[in-house]
Coordinates of C-alpha atoms in Angstrom, one line a residue:
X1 CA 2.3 13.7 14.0
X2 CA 0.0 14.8 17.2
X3 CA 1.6 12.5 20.0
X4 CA -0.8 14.0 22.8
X5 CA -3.5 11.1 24.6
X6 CA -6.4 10.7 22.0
X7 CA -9.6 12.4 22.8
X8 CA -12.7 9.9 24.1
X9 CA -16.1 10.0 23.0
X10 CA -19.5 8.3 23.2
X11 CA -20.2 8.1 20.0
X12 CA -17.6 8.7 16.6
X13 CA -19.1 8.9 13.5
X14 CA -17.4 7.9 10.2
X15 CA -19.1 10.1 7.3
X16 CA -20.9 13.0 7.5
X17 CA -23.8 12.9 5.0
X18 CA -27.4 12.7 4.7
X19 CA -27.6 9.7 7.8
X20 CA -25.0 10.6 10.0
X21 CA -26.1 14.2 10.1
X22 CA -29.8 12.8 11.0
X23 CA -28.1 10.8 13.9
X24 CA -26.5 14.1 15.6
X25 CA -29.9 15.5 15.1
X26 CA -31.3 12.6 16.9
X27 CA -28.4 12.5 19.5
X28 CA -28.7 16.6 19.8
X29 CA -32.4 16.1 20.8
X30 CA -32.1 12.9 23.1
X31 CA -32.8 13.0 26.6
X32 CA -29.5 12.0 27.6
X33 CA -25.8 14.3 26.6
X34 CA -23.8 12.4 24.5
X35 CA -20.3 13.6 23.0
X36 CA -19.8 12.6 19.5
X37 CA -17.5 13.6 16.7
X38 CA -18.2 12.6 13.1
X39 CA -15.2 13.2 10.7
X40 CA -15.5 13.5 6.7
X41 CA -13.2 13.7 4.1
X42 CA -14.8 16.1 1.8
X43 CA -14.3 19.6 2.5
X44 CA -17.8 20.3 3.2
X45 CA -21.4 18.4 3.5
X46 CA -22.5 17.3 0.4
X47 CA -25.1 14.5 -1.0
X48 CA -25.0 13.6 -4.3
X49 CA -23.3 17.6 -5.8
X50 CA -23.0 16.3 -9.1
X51 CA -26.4 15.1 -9.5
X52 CA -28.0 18.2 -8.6
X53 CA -29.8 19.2 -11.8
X54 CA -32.3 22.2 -11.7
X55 CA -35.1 20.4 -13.1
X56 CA -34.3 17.5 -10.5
X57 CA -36.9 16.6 -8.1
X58 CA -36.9 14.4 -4.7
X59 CA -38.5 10.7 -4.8
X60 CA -39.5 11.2 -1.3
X61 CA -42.0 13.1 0.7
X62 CA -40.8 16.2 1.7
X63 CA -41.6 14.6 5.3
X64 CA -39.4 12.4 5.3
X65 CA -36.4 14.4 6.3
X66 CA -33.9 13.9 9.0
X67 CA -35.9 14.1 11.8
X68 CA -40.2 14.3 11.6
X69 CA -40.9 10.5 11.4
X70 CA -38.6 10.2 14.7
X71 CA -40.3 13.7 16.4
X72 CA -42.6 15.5 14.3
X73 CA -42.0 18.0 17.1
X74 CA -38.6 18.3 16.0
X75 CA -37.1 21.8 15.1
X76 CA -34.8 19.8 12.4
X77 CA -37.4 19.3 10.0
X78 CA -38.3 20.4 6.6
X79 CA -40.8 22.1 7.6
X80 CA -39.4 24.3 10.1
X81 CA -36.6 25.0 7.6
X82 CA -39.1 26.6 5.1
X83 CA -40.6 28.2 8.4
X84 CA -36.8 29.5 9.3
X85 CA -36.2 30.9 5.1
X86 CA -39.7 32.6 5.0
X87 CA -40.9 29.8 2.0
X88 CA -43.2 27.8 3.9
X89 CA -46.4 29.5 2.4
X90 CA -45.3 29.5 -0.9
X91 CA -43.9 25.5 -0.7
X92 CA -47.5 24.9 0.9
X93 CA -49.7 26.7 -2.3
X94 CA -47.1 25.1 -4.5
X95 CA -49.1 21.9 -3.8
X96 CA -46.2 19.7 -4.0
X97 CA -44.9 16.7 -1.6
X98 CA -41.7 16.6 -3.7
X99 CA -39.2 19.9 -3.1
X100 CA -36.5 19.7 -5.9
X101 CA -33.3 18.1 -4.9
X102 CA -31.4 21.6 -4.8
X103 CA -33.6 22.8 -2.4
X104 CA -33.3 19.6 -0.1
X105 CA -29.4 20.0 -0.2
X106 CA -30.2 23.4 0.8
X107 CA -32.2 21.9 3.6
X108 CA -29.5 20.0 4.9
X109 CA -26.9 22.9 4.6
X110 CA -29.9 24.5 7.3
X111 CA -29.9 21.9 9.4
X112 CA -26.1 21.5 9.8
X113 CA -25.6 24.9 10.8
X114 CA -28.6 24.8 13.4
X115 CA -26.4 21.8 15.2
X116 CA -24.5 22.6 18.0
X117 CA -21.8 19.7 16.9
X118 CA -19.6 20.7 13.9
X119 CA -18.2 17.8 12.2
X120 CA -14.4 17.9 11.2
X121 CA -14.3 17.8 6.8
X122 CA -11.3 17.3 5.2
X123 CA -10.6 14.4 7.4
X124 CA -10.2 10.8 6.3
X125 CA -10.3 7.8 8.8
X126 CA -7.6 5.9 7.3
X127 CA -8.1 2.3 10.2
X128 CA -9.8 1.2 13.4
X129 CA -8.0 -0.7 15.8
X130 CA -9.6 -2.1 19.5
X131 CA -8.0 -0.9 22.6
X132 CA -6.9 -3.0 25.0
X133 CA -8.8 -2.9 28.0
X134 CA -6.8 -2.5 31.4
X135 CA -8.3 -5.8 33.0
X136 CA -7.7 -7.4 30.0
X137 CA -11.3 -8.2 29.2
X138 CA -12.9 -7.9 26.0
X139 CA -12.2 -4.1 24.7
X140 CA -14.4 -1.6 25.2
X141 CA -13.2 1.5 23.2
X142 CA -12.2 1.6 19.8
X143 CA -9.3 3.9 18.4
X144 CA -10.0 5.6 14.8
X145 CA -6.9 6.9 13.2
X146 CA -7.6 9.9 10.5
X147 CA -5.4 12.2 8.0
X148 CA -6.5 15.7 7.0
X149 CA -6.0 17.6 4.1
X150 CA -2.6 18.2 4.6
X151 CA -1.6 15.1 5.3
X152 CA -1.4 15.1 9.2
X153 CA -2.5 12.5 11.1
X154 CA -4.1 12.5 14.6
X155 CA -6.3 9.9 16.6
X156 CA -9.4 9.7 19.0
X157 CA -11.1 6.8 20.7
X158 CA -14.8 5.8 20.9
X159 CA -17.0 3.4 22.8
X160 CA -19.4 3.2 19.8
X161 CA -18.5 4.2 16.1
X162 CA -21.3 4.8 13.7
X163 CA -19.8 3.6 9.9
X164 CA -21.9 5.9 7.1
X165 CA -19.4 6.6 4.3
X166 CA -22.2 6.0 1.7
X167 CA -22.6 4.1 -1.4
X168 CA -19.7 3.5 -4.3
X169 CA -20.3 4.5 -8.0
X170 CA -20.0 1.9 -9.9
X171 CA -18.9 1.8 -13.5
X172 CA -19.7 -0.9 -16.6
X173 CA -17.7 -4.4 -16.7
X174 CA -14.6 -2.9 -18.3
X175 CA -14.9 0.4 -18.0
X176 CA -13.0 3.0 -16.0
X177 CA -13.8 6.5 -15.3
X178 CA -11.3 9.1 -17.2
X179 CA -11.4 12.7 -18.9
X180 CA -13.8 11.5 -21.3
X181 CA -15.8 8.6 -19.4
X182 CA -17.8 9.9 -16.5
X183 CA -20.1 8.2 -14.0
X184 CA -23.5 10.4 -13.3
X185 CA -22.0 11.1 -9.7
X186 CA -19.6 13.5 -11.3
X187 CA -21.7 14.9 -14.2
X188 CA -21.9 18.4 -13.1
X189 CA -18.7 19.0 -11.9
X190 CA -17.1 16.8 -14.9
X191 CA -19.4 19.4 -17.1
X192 CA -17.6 22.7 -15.5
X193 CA -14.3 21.2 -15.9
X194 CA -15.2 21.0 -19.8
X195 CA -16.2 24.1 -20.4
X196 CA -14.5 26.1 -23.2
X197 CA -14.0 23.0 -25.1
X198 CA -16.9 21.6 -27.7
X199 CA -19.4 18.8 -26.9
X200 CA -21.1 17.7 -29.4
X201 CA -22.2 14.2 -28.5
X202 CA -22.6 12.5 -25.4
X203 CA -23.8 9.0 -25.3
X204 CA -25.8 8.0 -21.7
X205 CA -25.7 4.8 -20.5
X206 CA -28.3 3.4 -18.2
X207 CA -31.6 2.1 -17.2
X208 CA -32.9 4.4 -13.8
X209 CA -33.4 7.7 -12.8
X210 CA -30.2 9.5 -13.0
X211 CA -29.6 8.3 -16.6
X212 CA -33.0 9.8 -18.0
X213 CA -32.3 13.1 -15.7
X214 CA -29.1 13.8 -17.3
X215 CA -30.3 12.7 -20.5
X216 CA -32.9 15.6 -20.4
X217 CA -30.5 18.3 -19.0
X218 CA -28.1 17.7 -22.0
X219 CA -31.2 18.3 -24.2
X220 CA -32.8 21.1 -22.4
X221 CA -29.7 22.9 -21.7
X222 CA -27.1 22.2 -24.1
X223 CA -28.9 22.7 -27.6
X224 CA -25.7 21.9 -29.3
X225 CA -25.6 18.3 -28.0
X226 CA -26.8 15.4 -29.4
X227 CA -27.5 12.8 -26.9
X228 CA -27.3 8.9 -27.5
X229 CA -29.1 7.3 -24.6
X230 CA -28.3 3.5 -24.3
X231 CA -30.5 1.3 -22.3
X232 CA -30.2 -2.4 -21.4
X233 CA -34.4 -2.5 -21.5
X234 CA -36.9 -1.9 -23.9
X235 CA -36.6 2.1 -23.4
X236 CA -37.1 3.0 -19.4
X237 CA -39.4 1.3 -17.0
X238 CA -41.6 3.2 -14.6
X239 CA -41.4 3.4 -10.6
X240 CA -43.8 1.9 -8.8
X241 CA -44.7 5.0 -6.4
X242 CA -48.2 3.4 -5.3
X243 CA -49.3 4.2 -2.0
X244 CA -49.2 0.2 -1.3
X245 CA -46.2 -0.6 -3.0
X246 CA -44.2 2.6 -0.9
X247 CA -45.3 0.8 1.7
X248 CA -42.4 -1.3 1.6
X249 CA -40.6 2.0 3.0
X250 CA -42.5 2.2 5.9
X251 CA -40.8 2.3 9.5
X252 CA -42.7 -1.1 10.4
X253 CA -41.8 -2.9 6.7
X254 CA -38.0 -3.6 8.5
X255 CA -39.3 -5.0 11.6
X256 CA -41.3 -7.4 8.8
X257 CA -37.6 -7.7 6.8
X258 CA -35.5 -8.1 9.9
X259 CA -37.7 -11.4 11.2
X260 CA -38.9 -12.6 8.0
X261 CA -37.3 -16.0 6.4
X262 CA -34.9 -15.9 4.0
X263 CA -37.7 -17.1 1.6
X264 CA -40.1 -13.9 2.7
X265 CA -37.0 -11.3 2.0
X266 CA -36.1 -12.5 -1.4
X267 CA -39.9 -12.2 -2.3
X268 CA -39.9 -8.8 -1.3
X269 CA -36.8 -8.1 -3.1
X270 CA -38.5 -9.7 -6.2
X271 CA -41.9 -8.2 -6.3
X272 CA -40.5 -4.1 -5.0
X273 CA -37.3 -3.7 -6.5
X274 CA -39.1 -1.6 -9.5
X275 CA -39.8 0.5 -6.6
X276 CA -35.9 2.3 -6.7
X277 CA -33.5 0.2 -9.2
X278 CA -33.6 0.9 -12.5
X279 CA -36.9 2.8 -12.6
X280 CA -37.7 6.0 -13.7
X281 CA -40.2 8.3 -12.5
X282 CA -43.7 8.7 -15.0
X283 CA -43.3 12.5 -15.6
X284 CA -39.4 11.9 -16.7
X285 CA -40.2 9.3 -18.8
X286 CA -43.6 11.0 -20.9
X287 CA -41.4 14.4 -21.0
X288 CA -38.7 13.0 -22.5
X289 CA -40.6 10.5 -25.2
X290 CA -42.8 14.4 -25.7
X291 CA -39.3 15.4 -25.9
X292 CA -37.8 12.7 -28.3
X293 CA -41.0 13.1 -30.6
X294 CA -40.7 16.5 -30.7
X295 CA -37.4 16.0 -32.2
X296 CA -38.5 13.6 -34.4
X297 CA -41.3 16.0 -36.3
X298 CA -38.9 19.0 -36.7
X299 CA -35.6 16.8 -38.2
X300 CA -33.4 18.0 -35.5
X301 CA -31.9 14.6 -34.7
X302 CA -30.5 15.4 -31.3
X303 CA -32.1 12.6 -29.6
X304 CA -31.3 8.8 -30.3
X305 CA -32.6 6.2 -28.3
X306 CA -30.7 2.9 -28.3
X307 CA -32.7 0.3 -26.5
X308 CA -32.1 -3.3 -25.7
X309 CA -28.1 -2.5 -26.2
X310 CA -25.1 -1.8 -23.4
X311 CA -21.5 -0.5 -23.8
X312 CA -18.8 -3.1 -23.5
X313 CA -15.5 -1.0 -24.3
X314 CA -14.7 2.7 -24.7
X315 CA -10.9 3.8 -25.8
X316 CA -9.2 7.0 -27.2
X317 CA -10.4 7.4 -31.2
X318 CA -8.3 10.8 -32.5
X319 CA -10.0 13.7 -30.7
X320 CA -13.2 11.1 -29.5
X321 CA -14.2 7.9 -27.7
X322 CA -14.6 5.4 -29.4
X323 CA -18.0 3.3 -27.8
X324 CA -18.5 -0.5 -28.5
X325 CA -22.4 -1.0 -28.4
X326 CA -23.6 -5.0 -28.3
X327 CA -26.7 -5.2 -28.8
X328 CA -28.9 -7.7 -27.1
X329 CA -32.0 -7.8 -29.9
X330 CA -29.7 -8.8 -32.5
X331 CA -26.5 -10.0 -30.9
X332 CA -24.6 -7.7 -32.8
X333 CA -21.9 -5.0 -31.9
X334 CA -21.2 -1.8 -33.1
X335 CA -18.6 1.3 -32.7
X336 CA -19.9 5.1 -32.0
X337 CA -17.5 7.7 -31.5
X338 CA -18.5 10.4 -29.0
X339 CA -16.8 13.6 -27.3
X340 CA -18.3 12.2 -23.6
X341 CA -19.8 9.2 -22.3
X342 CA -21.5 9.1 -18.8
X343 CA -22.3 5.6 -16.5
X344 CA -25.6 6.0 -15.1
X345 CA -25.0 2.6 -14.0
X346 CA -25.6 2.8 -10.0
X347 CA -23.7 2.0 -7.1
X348 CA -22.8 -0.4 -5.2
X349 CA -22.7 -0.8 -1.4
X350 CA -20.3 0.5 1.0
X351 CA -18.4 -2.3 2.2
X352 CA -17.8 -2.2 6.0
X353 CA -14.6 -4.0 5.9
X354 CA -13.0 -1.5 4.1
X355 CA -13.5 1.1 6.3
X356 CA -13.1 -1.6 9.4
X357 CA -9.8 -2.6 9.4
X358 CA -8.5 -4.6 11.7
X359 CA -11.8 -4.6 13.8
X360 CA -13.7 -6.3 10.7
X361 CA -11.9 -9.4 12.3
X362 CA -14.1 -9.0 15.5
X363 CA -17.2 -8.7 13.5
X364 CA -19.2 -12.0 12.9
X365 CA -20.6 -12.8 9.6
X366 CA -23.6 -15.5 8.2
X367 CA -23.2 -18.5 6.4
X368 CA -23.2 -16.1 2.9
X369 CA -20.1 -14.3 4.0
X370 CA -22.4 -11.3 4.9
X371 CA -21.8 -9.3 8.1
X372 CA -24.4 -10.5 11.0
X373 CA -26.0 -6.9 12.2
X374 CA -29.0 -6.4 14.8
X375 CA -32.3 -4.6 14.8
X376 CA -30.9 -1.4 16.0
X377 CA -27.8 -1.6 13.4
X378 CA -25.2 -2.8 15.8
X379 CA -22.7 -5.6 14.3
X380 CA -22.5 -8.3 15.5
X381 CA -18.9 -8.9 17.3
X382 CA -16.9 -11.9 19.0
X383 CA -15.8 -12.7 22.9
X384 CA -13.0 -9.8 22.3
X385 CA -14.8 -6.6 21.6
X386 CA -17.5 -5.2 23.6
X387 CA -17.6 -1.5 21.7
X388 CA -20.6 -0.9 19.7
X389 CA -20.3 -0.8 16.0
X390 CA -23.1 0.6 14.0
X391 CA -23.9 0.8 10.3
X392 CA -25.7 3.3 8.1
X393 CA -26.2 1.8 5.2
X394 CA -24.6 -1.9 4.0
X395 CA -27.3 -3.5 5.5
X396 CA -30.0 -4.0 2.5
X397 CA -29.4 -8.6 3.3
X398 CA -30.8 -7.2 7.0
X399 CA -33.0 -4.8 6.9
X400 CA -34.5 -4.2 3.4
X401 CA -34.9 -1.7 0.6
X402 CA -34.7 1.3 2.3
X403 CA -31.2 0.9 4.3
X404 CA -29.5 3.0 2.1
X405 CA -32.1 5.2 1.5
X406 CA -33.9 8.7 2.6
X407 CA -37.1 7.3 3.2
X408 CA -35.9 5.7 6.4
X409 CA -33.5 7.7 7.5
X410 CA -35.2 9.5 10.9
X411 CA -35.9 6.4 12.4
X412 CA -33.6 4.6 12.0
X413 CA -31.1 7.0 13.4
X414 CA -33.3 7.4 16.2
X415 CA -32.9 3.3 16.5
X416 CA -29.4 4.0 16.5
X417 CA -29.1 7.0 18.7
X418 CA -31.5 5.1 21.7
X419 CA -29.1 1.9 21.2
X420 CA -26.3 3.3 22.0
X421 CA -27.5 6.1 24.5
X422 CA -28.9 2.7 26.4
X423 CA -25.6 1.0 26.1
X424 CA -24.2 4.1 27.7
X425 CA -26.3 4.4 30.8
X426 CA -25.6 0.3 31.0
X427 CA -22.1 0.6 30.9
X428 CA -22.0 -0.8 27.7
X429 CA -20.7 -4.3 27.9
X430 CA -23.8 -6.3 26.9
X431 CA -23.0 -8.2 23.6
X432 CA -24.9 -7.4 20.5
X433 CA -27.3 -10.5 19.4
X434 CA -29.1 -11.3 16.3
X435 CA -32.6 -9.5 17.7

């Protein structure tokens, strides 16, 4: 165990994907230096590896990328990475806002290697704990305890600590993942751990994009598959991707959120949520009915649609799993067996707390349990902590749809990066308020 004094920063970040890496852009290209360290606990940067399918396309505009809608000057952005790999011509005659999600990750490789910071992978916070300040006022650093890789254990301290560890998978009531039940997360590396062995049928379960995606990569790619796609709807529903609906995406729509009433926030929730949850994207959905007719007309019988149904219980069946399927039309239940079934079935938000530990005590909450957060993403904390906490996602009850989403991203690390670079050259002991 590394006994030495712990190393101070400005700024620690917890989680090192997609919005932590856009807020050392944004802190790189400030006006004021900042240190900062961001630890991760994969081994490398990654966003969403097991969803990248080759047919697989963004949902955003390729301009909205980790830095242009914060400095379209930036030398971060997309385009200056297409500039930087000699595509930018090509990407321009393509005549397409949307790159494909491999070539985005690829972006972000780019843009992590242009960084002068390099974050520290393989390394897991494990708690957060206040230090006590010398004139015994409120405390104004905060100590992160982390274990690598092989299992050594080491310390720093920050004045401000940036929480981004992303969103959880999350499975069916009942079900847990295993060899032979696989969240969509996991699909392509759950896929290469399989091969050698036969798949012959794979049920899908789910309503939004990811289910639909995978749904067409088992039939485009593995012609010896038959694929059982079960969907709690009436087959899939389209996104709304209107130019006034995506508004609700817009830098200014979480100024609108932040001050709205409760009332105004649930209304938005109600009339836009077809905009990202449980939706599909038009040119997924007609390719795959072409697809499914297709199939239809020549016998082949490799696609089966099971709508208005949901999987309540999946067990070992001899060589299989063994599905239950209710059905909601008819209120009846039925038993498929299948070699692999995947949950398509979302995730859920990163809970602060978790990651927290003992400072979550410190951190106020509202009168529906939820964690009180400002305009620029701080916490909210009581009389005995005076460090700035941020979040990166966690805050959809705050600040809207896109809080855990791309389409946001630039600014609000730049929102981030200017709060805490102001509490820096204040001293930073002003309390965070509800503003």
């Amino acid at each position: 165990m590394d006994t030495s004094a712990p190393e101070t920063y400005d700024v620690v970040g917890v989680g090192f994907g997609p919005s932590n890496l856009s807020l050392a852009v944004a802190l790189e290209e400030g006006s004021h230096p900042v240190s900062s360290a961001f630890f991760e606990r994969q081994p490398s940067l990654g966003w969403h590896r097991g969803m990248l399918l080759p047919s697989a396309k963004m949902q955003v505009s390729f301009l909205k990328d980790l830095a242009t809608f914060r400095d379209p000057a930036s030398r971060f952005g997309f385009v200056s990475y297409l500039h930087d790999v000699g595509r930018l011509t090509r990407f321009v005659n393509n005549q397409d806002f949307f790159p494909t999600r491999r070539e985005f990750h690829d972006y972000l490789e780019w843009a992590e290697s242009k960084l002068t910071l390099k974050a520290d992978y393989s390394c897991e916070v494990t708690g957060m704990s206040a230090v006590p300040a010398d004139d015994g006022g409120p405390a104004r650093r905060v100590r992160v305890r982390m274990r690598d890789a092989a299992g050594g254990t080491r310390s720093v301290e920050a004045l401000n600590v940036v929480v981004s560890t992303g969103l959880v998978p999350r499975m069916p009531a009942g079900l847990e993942a295993g060899e032979h039940v696989w969240h969509s997360s996991r699909f392509l590396h759950r896929l290469r751990e399989r091969q050698g062995r036969p798949l012959r049928r794979v049920a899908v379960v789910g309503a939004g994009q990811s289910a639909a995606e995978i749904v067409r990569y088992l039939h485009d790619h593995l012609p010896e598959v038959r694929v059982t796609a079960i969907v709690p709807s009436y087959g899939y529903a389209i996104a709304d991707d209107t130019p006034f609906a995506n508004q609700v995406f817009d830098p200014e729509a979480v100024d609108r959120y932040f001050h709205g009433s409760q009332r105004s926030k649930d209304a938005i929730w109600d009339n836009h949520r077809n905009t990202n949850y449980s939706v599909v994207d038009d040119e997924v959905i007609r390719g795959l009915y072409e697809r499914a007719y297709e199939d239809e007309f020549n016998g082949a019988g490799r696609l089966d649609f099971r709508n208005l149904a949901r999987v309540t219980d999946a067990r070992p069946a001899g060589g299989h799993t063994r599905i239950t399927v209710h059905s909601l039309a008819d209120e009846e239940t039925y038993d498929l067996d299948v070699d692999v079934l995947v949950c398509a079935t979302g995730y859920a938000p990163m809970d602060p707390a978790a990651v927290l530990g003992d400072l979550d005590a410190y951190c106020l909450r509202d009168e529906n349990g939820r964690h009180r957060v400002t305009r620029d993403y701080r916490m909210v904390t009581g009389e005995g902590l005076d460090a700035g906490l941020y979040l990166q996602g966690g805050t959809e009850h705050t600040h809207g749809l896109a809080s855990s989403l791309l389409s946001n991203i630039a600014v609000r690390s730049g929102d981030i990066a200017r709060s805490i670079t102001a509490r820096l050259l204040s001293g930073a002991t002003t309390k965070g308020t509800d503003a």
